[in-house]
Amino acid sequence: MSNQSGMFSSAVNLDLGASAQTAPAAAAAASDDDAVHDVVIVGSGPAGYTAAIYTARANLNPVVLAGSVTAGGELMNTTEVENYPGFIDGIMGPDLMGNMQQQAERFGADIRYEDVVSVELEGEIKTVTVEDGTVLRARAVIISTGSEYRKLGLPDEDRLSGHGVSWCATCDGFFFKGQNIAVIGGGDSAIEEATFLTKFADKVTLIHRRDEFRASEIMRQRALDDPKIEILWNTKVTGINGENKVESLDLEDTVTGEASELAVTGLFVAIGSDPRVGLVKDQLELTADSTIAVDGRTSTTSLPGVFAAGDVVDPTYRQAITAAASGCVAAVDVEHYLAALDS
Ligand SMILES: Cc1cc2nc3c(=O)[nH]c(=O)nc-3n(C[C@H](O)[C@H](O)[C@H](O)COP(=O)(O)OP(=O)(O)OC[C@H]3O[C@@H](n4cnc5c(N)ncnc54)[C@H](O)[C@@H]3O)c2cc1C
């Protein structure tokens, strides 16, 4: 969808798509919770569903714990996805995730719309406990719980997300050709986003609450040298204005307290993200970025039989296609792991 209409992919306030929320009777009938499952997958974003498609086609009868309100993952909160290969005219995020869900079910994946509340990942048989107290046992577990962009916490941020407010320049920069936009943040990723956005926007205002960047020297210099980037130091955003799409930002000088208004049509929030590692942080090794540590290009974690995929292992790329590819890697790693145990 073009930004002329004020809509683009990063809308975080849409209803969850009905198609991806419907648990099929066939899948429920397939469950046998006294059994030891070959593999349980936690998460149903592109990583979890891709892992489900591959493990189901490998006859491993995966159980997918999809989450109770967040099934389908981050793309459920999106309008148009234009960069997922195979869809010439783009596809709505919830439709893409509904397709992945149905594709996994077609091969027999048992998808349950429940939240996992705890996991025990040591030993040959792992346990995964869901909110109603059901305990699933499995020989292998794939963790694909994604990661969450940090928000500013402003009242109109969610209302205008997808209508000028975004967390992803790679996803949405294209929609801002020839426009004046702003980026908030002071780390490497904020400067990277701002620099990337100069390919499209006429002007990018980089807003930072302090008088120096946290970013590395090379990134700092890149921002200072870029003629399309203007930096507003000691400034915080106190409001986002616009009826149906972003029209301006309310700003406040953090030193003098002086208020001002900046006319922009887009706002990219680049203040970091938090990998969802709450379930496993005491059991698996994490990286300095708080993602789950995996061995090289594999999905192998610090515990045998436990694999991780998608944004929860990825501090850098965080796209649907990279998450899906990572889910494939995890599925193949599980296949090899179980085959080695059985041989
Ligand atoms: C607004 C927005 C727009 C975007 N637009 C694009 C785009 O246009 N193109 C693109 O390529 N990428 C886009 N992205 C990025 C893309 O959505 C992510 O990279 C991708 O979804 C990551 O997939 P994932 O499977 O790792 O995690 P997620 O999609 O985040 O899925 C995580 C899953 O884990 C589940 N989960 C978490 N905790 C639990 C628990 N305790 N129990 C059970 N389940 C749990 C959730 O229910 C969810 O199913 C966008 C992101 C956002 C936020």
GROMACS .gro file of C-alpha atoms and ligand atoms in nm:
model
  396
    1MET     CA    1   0.000   0.000   0.000
    2SER     CA    2   0.141   0.338  -0.092
    3ASN     CA    3   0.222   0.599   0.167
    4GLN     CA    4  -0.001   0.839  -0.029
    5SER     CA    5  -0.283   0.686   0.165
    6GLY     CA    6  -0.079   0.713   0.480
    7MET     CA    7  -0.051   0.335   0.520
    8PHE     CA    8   0.255   0.116   0.515
    9SER     CA    9   0.370  -0.203   0.668
   10SER     CA   10   0.446  -0.104   1.028
   11ALA     CA   11   0.095  -0.079   1.165
   12VAL     CA   12   0.102  -0.222   1.515
   13ASN     CA   13  -0.263  -0.160   1.595
   14LEU     CA   14  -0.454  -0.379   1.352
   15ASP     CA   15  -0.684  -0.661   1.461
   16LEU     CA   16  -0.523  -1.001   1.452
   17GLY     CA   17  -0.620  -1.180   1.130
   18ALA     CA   18  -0.893  -1.434   1.182
   19SER     CA   19  -0.732  -1.693   0.954
   20ALA     CA   20  -0.421  -1.725   1.164
   21GLN     CA   21  -0.620  -1.746   1.488
   22THR     CA   22  -0.834  -2.045   1.404
   23ALA     CA   23  -0.718  -2.369   1.561
   24PRO     CA   24  -0.831  -2.660   1.339
   25ALA     CA   25  -1.012  -2.956   1.493
   26ALA     CA   26  -0.782  -3.197   1.308
   27ALA     CA   27  -0.477  -3.057   1.482
   28ALA     CA   28  -0.638  -3.082   1.827
   29ALA     CA   29  -0.732  -3.444   1.759
   30ALA     CA   30  -0.372  -3.523   1.672
   31SER     CA   31  -0.240  -3.432   2.017
   32ASP     CA   32  -0.120  -3.696   2.261
   33ASP     CA   33   0.029  -3.527   2.563
   34ASP     CA   34   0.133  -3.850   2.740
   35ALA     CA   35   0.370  -3.915   2.455
   36VAL     CA   36   0.719  -3.778   2.424
   37HIS     CA   37   0.699  -3.553   2.119
   38ASP     CA   38   0.986  -3.542   1.875
   39VAL     CA   39   0.981  -3.165   1.867
   40VAL     CA   40   0.793  -2.879   2.030
   41ILE     CA   41   0.821  -2.536   1.869
   42VAL     CA   42   0.763  -2.226   2.082
   43GLY     CA   43   0.646  -1.934   1.867
   44SER     CA   44   0.449  -1.896   1.544
   45GLY     CA   45   0.614  -1.612   1.355
   46PRO     CA   46   0.791  -1.680   1.024
   47ALA     CA   47   1.063  -1.873   1.213
   48GLY     CA   48   0.825  -2.099   1.409
   49TYR     CA   49   0.590  -2.172   1.119
   50THR     CA   50   0.876  -2.242   0.879
   51ALA     CA   51   1.029  -2.479   1.134
   52ALA     CA   52   0.684  -2.640   1.162
   53ILE     CA   53   0.651  -2.685   0.784
   54TYR     CA   54   0.992  -2.850   0.756
   55THR     CA   55   0.965  -3.072   1.066
   56ALA     CA   56   0.610  -3.177   0.971
   57ARG     CA   57   0.726  -3.274   0.621
   58ALA     CA   58   1.007  -3.472   0.787
   59ASN     CA   59   0.739  -3.672   0.978
   60LEU     CA   60   0.844  -3.532   1.315
   61ASN     CA   61   0.483  -3.436   1.407
   62PRO     CA   62   0.571  -3.096   1.554
   63VAL     CA   63   0.358  -2.934   1.822
   64VAL     CA   64   0.361  -2.554   1.778
   65LEU     CA   65   0.282  -2.341   2.081
   66ALA     CA   66   0.173  -2.033   1.894
   67GLY     CA   67   0.093  -1.789   2.174
   68SER     CA   68  -0.258  -1.697   2.290
   69VAL     CA   69  -0.290  -1.340   2.159
   70THR     CA   70   0.025  -1.298   1.953
   71ALA     CA   71  -0.007  -1.603   1.725
   72GLY     CA   72   0.144  -1.532   1.384
   73GLY     CA   73   0.403  -1.300   1.533
   74GLU     CA   74   0.496  -0.944   1.443
   75LEU     CA   75   0.364  -0.950   1.087
   76MET     CA   76   0.012  -0.982   1.229
   77ASN     CA   77   0.054  -0.618   1.327
   78THR     CA   78   0.146  -0.509   0.978
   79THR     CA   79  -0.040  -0.398   0.671
   80GLU     CA   80   0.144  -0.458   0.345
   81VAL     CA   81   0.463  -0.664   0.323
   82GLU     CA   82   0.633  -0.581  -0.007
   83ASN     CA   83   0.970  -0.748   0.042
   84TYR     CA   84   0.881  -1.112   0.112
   85PRO     CA   85   0.984  -1.299  -0.204
   86GLY     CA   86   0.716  -1.466  -0.414
   87PHE     CA   87   0.442  -1.204  -0.387
   88ILE     CA   88   0.471  -0.977  -0.690
   89ASP     CA   89   0.218  -0.723  -0.562
   90GLY     CA   90   0.304  -0.765  -0.194
   91ILE     CA   91   0.086  -0.936   0.064
   92MET     CA   92  -0.084  -0.822   0.384
   93GLY     CA   93   0.110  -0.939   0.690
   94PRO     CA   94  -0.180  -1.135   0.846
   95ASP     CA   95  -0.248  -1.308   0.511
   96LEU     CA   96   0.116  -1.413   0.482
   97MET     CA   97   0.108  -1.558   0.833
   98GLY     CA   98  -0.231  -1.725   0.770
   99ASN     CA   99  -0.077  -1.892   0.463
  100MET     CA  100   0.221  -2.015   0.664
  101GLN     CA  101  -0.008  -2.149   0.934
  102GLN     CA  102  -0.222  -2.339   0.682
  103GLN     CA  103   0.085  -2.470   0.502
  104ALA     CA  104   0.218  -2.611   0.832
  105GLU     CA  105  -0.122  -2.766   0.913
  106ARG     CA  106  -0.142  -2.922   0.568
  107PHE     CA  107   0.153  -3.141   0.666
  108GLY     CA  108   0.009  -3.222   1.008
  109ALA     CA  109   0.162  -2.965   1.244
  110ASP     CA  110  -0.035  -2.953   1.570
  111ILE     CA  111  -0.078  -2.579   1.633
  112ARG     CA  112  -0.204  -2.470   1.975
  113TYR     CA  113  -0.293  -2.111   2.058
  114GLU     CA  114  -0.144  -2.110   2.403
  115ASP     CA  115   0.137  -1.932   2.586
  116VAL     CA  116   0.429  -2.123   2.725
  117VAL     CA  117   0.487  -2.028   3.089
  118SER     CA  118   0.800  -2.231   3.162
  119VAL     CA  119   1.048  -2.472   3.008
  120GLU     CA  120   1.296  -2.725   3.147
  121LEU     CA  121   1.562  -2.769   2.885
  122GLU     CA  122   1.828  -2.982   3.057
  123GLY     CA  123   1.849  -3.358   2.992
  124GLU     CA  124   1.733  -3.579   2.708
  125ILE     CA  125   1.363  -3.512   2.759
  126LYS     CA  126   1.268  -3.147   2.780
  127THR     CA  127   0.942  -3.021   2.929
  128VAL     CA  128   0.733  -2.728   2.812
  129THR     CA  129   0.451  -2.607   3.036
  130VAL     CA  130   0.161  -2.407   2.896
  131GLU     CA  131  -0.068  -2.169   3.081
  132ASP     CA  132  -0.341  -2.425   3.163
  133GLY     CA  133  -0.079  -2.642   3.335
  134THR     CA  134  -0.041  -2.898   3.054
  135VAL     CA  135   0.315  -3.026   3.045
  136LEU     CA  136   0.448  -3.136   2.707
  137ARG     CA  137   0.754  -3.357   2.687
  138ALA     CA  138   0.983  -3.346   2.388
  139ARG     CA  139   1.315  -3.478   2.262
  140ALA     CA  140   1.390  -3.147   2.092
  141VAL     CA  141   1.266  -2.792   2.139
  142ILE     CA  142   1.288  -2.497   1.900
  143ILE     CA  143   1.267  -2.153   2.061
  144SER     CA  144   1.139  -1.894   1.812
  145THR     CA  145   0.986  -1.629   2.034
  146GLY     CA  146   1.098  -1.324   1.834
  147SER     CA  147   1.193  -0.985   1.966
  148GLU     CA  148   1.012  -0.666   2.050
  149TYR     CA  149   1.090  -0.313   1.932
  150ARG     CA  150   1.108  -0.059   2.216
  151LYS     CA  151   0.842   0.209   2.197
  152LEU     CA  152   0.850   0.573   2.305
  153GLY     CA  153   0.535   0.529   2.512
  154LEU     CA  154   0.364   0.834   2.361
  155PRO     CA  155  -0.017   0.842   2.348
  156ASP     CA  156  -0.049   0.857   1.967
  157GLU     CA  157   0.237   0.621   1.886
  158ASP     CA  158   0.023   0.308   1.837
  159ARG     CA  159  -0.262   0.496   1.669
  160LEU     CA  160  -0.028   0.637   1.403
  161SER     CA  161   0.189   0.328   1.361
  162GLY     CA  162   0.154   0.222   1.001
  163HIS     CA  163   0.046   0.578   0.928
  164GLY     CA  164   0.385   0.741   0.952
  165VAL     CA  165   0.528   0.583   1.266
  166SER     CA  166   0.762   0.290   1.202
  167TRP     CA  167   1.026   0.080   1.376
  168CYS     CA  168   1.187  -0.061   1.063
  169ALA     CA  169   1.361   0.146   0.793
  170THR     CA  170   1.432  -0.160   0.580
  171CYS     CA  171   1.060  -0.246   0.585
  172ASP     CA  172   0.916   0.102   0.535
  173GLY     CA  173   1.179   0.346   0.404
  174PHE     CA  174   1.061   0.299   0.047
  175PHE     CA  175   0.725   0.457   0.136
  176PHE     CA  176   0.886   0.792   0.222
  177LYS     CA  177   1.031   0.898  -0.112
  178GLY     CA  178   1.084   1.276  -0.133
  179GLN     CA  179   0.950   1.340   0.219
  180ASN     CA  180   1.081   1.502   0.539
  181ILE     CA  181   1.106   1.247   0.815
  182ALA     CA  182   1.260   1.203   1.160
  183VAL     CA  183   1.454   0.927   1.333
  184ILE     CA  184   1.474   0.903   1.712
  185GLY     CA  185   1.778   0.750   1.881
  186GLY     CA  186   2.148   0.793   1.938
  187GLY     CA  187   2.301   0.448   1.894
  188ASP     CA  188   2.455   0.278   1.592
  189SER     CA  189   2.121   0.144   1.473
  190ALA     CA  190   1.956   0.491   1.481
  191ILE     CA  191   2.236   0.633   1.267
  192GLU     CA  192   2.224   0.334   1.036
  193GLU     CA  193   1.848   0.380   0.994
  194ALA     CA  194   1.889   0.756   0.934
  195THR     CA  195   2.163   0.703   0.675
  196PHE     CA  196   1.960   0.434   0.498
  197LEU     CA  197   1.653   0.659   0.492
  198THR     CA  198   1.843   0.936   0.309
  199LYS     CA  199   1.816   0.714   0.000
  200PHE     CA  200   1.445   0.793  -0.005
  201ALA     CA  201   1.368   1.102   0.202
  202ASP     CA  202   1.461   1.458   0.108
  203LYS     CA  203   1.561   1.530   0.466
  204VAL     CA  204   1.609   1.318   0.777
  205THR     CA  205   1.609   1.488   1.116
  206LEU     CA  206   1.791   1.276   1.372
  207ILE     CA  207   1.655   1.353   1.718
  208HIS     CA  208   1.865   1.267   2.020
  209ARG     CA  209   1.798   1.347   2.383
  210ARG     CA  210   2.166   1.400   2.474
  211ASP     CA  211   2.444   1.619   2.333
  212GLU     CA  212   2.648   1.327   2.198
  213PHE     CA  213   2.578   0.995   2.032
  214ARG     CA  214   2.630   0.655   2.195
  215ALA     CA  215   2.717   0.531   1.847
  216SER     CA  216   3.066   0.430   1.736
  217GLU     CA  217   3.297   0.698   1.597
  218ILE     CA  218   3.261   0.583   1.237
  219MET     CA  219   2.880   0.593   1.254
  220ARG     CA  220   2.886   0.928   1.432
  221GLN     CA  221   3.102   1.078   1.157
  222ARG     CA  222   2.875   0.930   0.890
  223ALA     CA  223   2.576   1.113   1.036
  224LEU     CA  224   2.765   1.440   1.080
  225ASP     CA  225   2.894   1.429   0.719
  226ASP     CA  226   2.563   1.348   0.554
  227PRO     CA  227   2.411   1.662   0.397
  228LYS     CA  228   2.060   1.513   0.413
  229ILE     CA  229   2.079   1.450   0.790
  230GLU     CA  230   2.013   1.730   1.038
  231ILE     CA  231   2.079   1.650   1.402
  232LEU     CA  232   1.869   1.791   1.684
  233TRP     CA  233   2.071   1.745   2.003
  234ASN     CA  234   1.926   1.764   2.354
  235THR     CA  235   1.579   1.711   2.217
  236LYS     CA  236   1.300   1.472   2.304
  237VAL     CA  237   0.972   1.403   2.129
  238THR     CA  238   0.676   1.472   2.355
  239GLY     CA  239   0.393   1.423   2.107
  240ILE     CA  240   0.307   1.289   1.763
  241ASN     CA  241   0.045   1.490   1.575
  242GLY     CA  242  -0.180   1.401   1.281
  243GLU     CA  243  -0.540   1.301   1.221
  244ASN     CA  244  -0.491   1.000   0.993
  245LYS     CA  245  -0.114   1.012   0.941
  246VAL     CA  246   0.186   1.182   1.094
  247GLU     CA  247   0.198   1.555   1.026
  248SER     CA  248   0.431   1.690   1.294
  249LEU     CA  249   0.612   1.618   1.620
  250ASP     CA  250   0.607   1.811   1.946
  251LEU     CA  251   0.960   1.858   2.071
  252GLU     CA  252   1.116   1.971   2.396
  253ASP     CA  253   1.470   2.092   2.455
  254THR     CA  254   1.602   1.872   2.737
  255VAL     CA  255   1.829   2.154   2.865
  256THR     CA  256   1.612   2.466   2.841
  257GLY     CA  257   1.268   2.302   2.842
  258GLU     CA  258   1.171   2.509   2.536
  259ALA     CA  259   0.891   2.356   2.327
  260SER     CA  260   0.879   2.350   1.946
  261GLU     CA  261   0.708   2.169   1.660
  262LEU     CA  262   0.872   1.986   1.369
  263ALA     CA  263   0.676   1.921   1.048
  264VAL     CA  264   0.748   1.564   0.927
  265THR     CA  265   0.545   1.292   0.757
  266GLY     CA  266   0.732   1.002   0.909
  267LEU     CA  267   0.888   0.902   1.240
  268PHE     CA  268   1.124   0.609   1.277
  269VAL     CA  269   1.175   0.494   1.634
  270ALA     CA  270   1.523   0.345   1.668
  271ILE     CA  271   1.576   0.311   2.043
  272GLY     CA  272   1.648  -0.061   2.047
  273SER     CA  273   1.467  -0.390   2.076
  274ASP     CA  274   1.442  -0.667   2.332
  275PRO     CA  275   1.472  -1.032   2.228
  276ARG     CA  276   1.202  -1.238   2.403
  277VAL     CA  277   1.431  -1.457   2.609
  278GLY     CA  278   1.239  -1.451   2.938
  279LEU     CA  279   1.157  -1.824   2.921
  280VAL     CA  280   1.514  -1.937   2.862
  281LYS     CA  281   1.750  -1.671   2.992
  282ASP     CA  282   1.847  -1.873   3.300
  283GLN     CA  283   1.904  -2.193   3.104
  284LEU     CA  284   2.063  -2.096   2.773
  285GLU     CA  285   2.370  -1.890   2.698
  286LEU     CA  286   2.288  -1.543   2.568
  287THR     CA  287   2.498  -1.302   2.362
  288ALA     CA  288   2.600  -0.949   2.460
  289ASP     CA  289   2.294  -0.834   2.258
  290SER     CA  290   2.071  -1.052   2.479
  291THR     CA  291   1.985  -1.280   2.189
  292ILE     CA  292   2.009  -1.659   2.236
  293ALA     CA  293   2.364  -1.766   2.150
  294VAL     CA  294   2.382  -2.016   1.864
  295ASP     CA  295   2.681  -2.191   1.714
  296GLY     CA  296   2.781  -2.017   1.389
  297ARG     CA  297   2.522  -2.053   1.113
  298THR     CA  298   2.344  -2.334   1.298
  299SER     CA  299   2.053  -2.306   1.542
  300THR     CA  300   2.237  -2.510   1.805
  301THR     CA  301   2.221  -2.348   2.149
  302SER     CA  302   2.430  -2.412   2.458
  303LEU     CA  303   2.211  -2.714   2.547
  304PRO     CA  304   2.183  -3.033   2.339
  305GLY     CA  305   1.841  -3.079   2.182
  306VAL     CA  306   1.753  -2.712   2.217
  307PHE     CA  307   1.752  -2.502   1.902
  308ALA     CA  308   1.669  -2.136   1.845
  309ALA     CA  309   1.559  -1.946   1.536
  310GLY     CA  310   1.440  -1.610   1.407
  311ASP     CA  311   1.470  -1.267   1.563
  312VAL     CA  312   1.542  -1.416   1.906
  313VAL     CA  313   1.888  -1.514   1.776
  314ASP     CA  314   1.938  -1.220   1.541
  315PRO     CA  315   2.059  -0.876   1.653
  316THR     CA  316   2.111  -0.754   1.296
  317TYR     CA  317   1.883  -0.858   1.011
  318ARG     CA  318   1.541  -0.914   1.173
  319GLN     CA  319   1.333  -0.958   0.859
  320ALA     CA  320   1.056  -1.206   0.786
  321ILE     CA  321   1.267  -1.382   0.523
  322THR     CA  322   1.572  -1.416   0.750
  323ALA     CA  323   1.350  -1.543   1.033
  324ALA     CA  324   1.189  -1.797   0.799
  325ALA     CA  325   1.530  -1.912   0.676
  326SER     CA  326   1.645  -1.946   1.033
  327GLY     CA  327   1.338  -2.160   1.109
  328CYS     CA  328   1.438  -2.389   0.823
  329VAL     CA  329   1.789  -2.418   0.966
  330ALA     CA  330   1.645  -2.513   1.307
  331ALA     CA  331   1.419  -2.779   1.153
  332VAL     CA  332   1.707  -2.939   0.964
  333ASP     CA  333   1.924  -2.925   1.277
  334VAL     CA  334   1.648  -3.102   1.473
  335GLU     CA  335   1.622  -3.370   1.204
  336HIS     CA  336   1.996  -3.434   1.221
  337TYR     CA  337   1.998  -3.431   1.601
  338LEU     CA  338   1.714  -3.683   1.632
  339ALA     CA  339   1.858  -3.902   1.355
  340ALA     CA  340   2.192  -3.913   1.540
  341LEU     CA  341   2.015  -4.008   1.867
  342ASP     CA  342   1.828  -4.289   1.690
  343SER     CA  343   2.126  -4.431   1.503
  344LIG     C1  344   0.544  -0.330   1.258
  344LIG     C2  345   0.641  -0.424   1.191
  344LIG     C3  346   0.646  -0.430   1.053
  344LIG     C4  347   0.734  -0.516   0.990
  344LIG     N1  348   0.736  -0.523   0.855
  344LIG     C5  349   0.820  -0.610   0.793
  344LIG     C6  350   0.823  -0.621   0.652
  344LIG     O1  351   0.754  -0.547   0.580
  344LIG     N2  352   0.907  -0.713   0.598
  344LIG     C7  353   0.986  -0.794   0.672
  344LIG     O2  354   1.059  -0.878   0.616
  344LIG     N3  355   0.986  -0.786   0.807
  344LIG     C8  356   0.907  -0.695   0.868
  344LIG     N4  357   0.907  -0.684   1.004
  344LIG     C9  358   0.999  -0.770   1.081
  344LIG    C10  359   0.939  -0.912   1.095
  344LIG     O3  360   0.807  -0.903   1.137
  344LIG    C11  361   1.020  -0.995   1.192
  344LIG     O4  362   1.156  -0.995   1.151
  344LIG    C12  363   0.969  -1.140   1.197
  344LIG     O5  364   0.832  -1.144   1.229
  344LIG    C13  365   1.046  -1.221   1.301
  344LIG     O6  366   0.995  -1.349   1.300
  344LIG     P1  367   1.010  -1.446   1.426
  344LIG     O7  368   0.941  -1.571   1.388
  344LIG     O8  369   1.150  -1.453   1.468
  344LIG     O9  370   0.936  -1.372   1.546
  344LIG     P2  371   0.792  -1.306   1.561
  344LIG    O10  372   0.727  -1.280   1.432
  344LIG    O11  373   0.810  -1.194   1.656
  344LIG    O12  374   0.709  -1.421   1.633
  344LIG    C14  375   0.733  -1.455   1.767
  344LIG    C15  376   0.635  -1.560   1.808
  344LIG    O13  377   0.666  -1.604   1.939
  344LIG    C16  378   0.546  -1.625   2.008
  344LIG     N5  379   0.574  -1.623   2.150
  344LIG    C17  380   0.649  -1.535   2.221
  344LIG     N6  381   0.650  -1.571   2.351
  344LIG    C18  382   0.576  -1.684   2.360
  344LIG    C19  383   0.537  -1.769   2.467
  344LIG     N7  384   0.577  -1.749   2.594
  344LIG     N8  385   0.457  -1.875   2.439
  344LIG    C20  386   0.416  -1.901   2.312
  344LIG     N9  387   0.450  -1.823   2.208
  344LIG    C21  388   0.528  -1.716   2.233
  344LIG    C22  389   0.455  -1.514   1.958
  344LIG    O14  390   0.321  -1.551   1.978
  344LIG    C23  391   0.490  -1.514   1.810
  344LIG    O15  392   0.414  -1.611   1.745
  344LIG    C24  393   0.820  -0.598   1.069
  344LIG    C25  394   0.816  -0.589   1.208
  344LIG    C26  395   0.727  -0.502   1.269
  344LIG    C27  396   0.722  -0.494   1.419
   0.00000   0.00000   0.00000
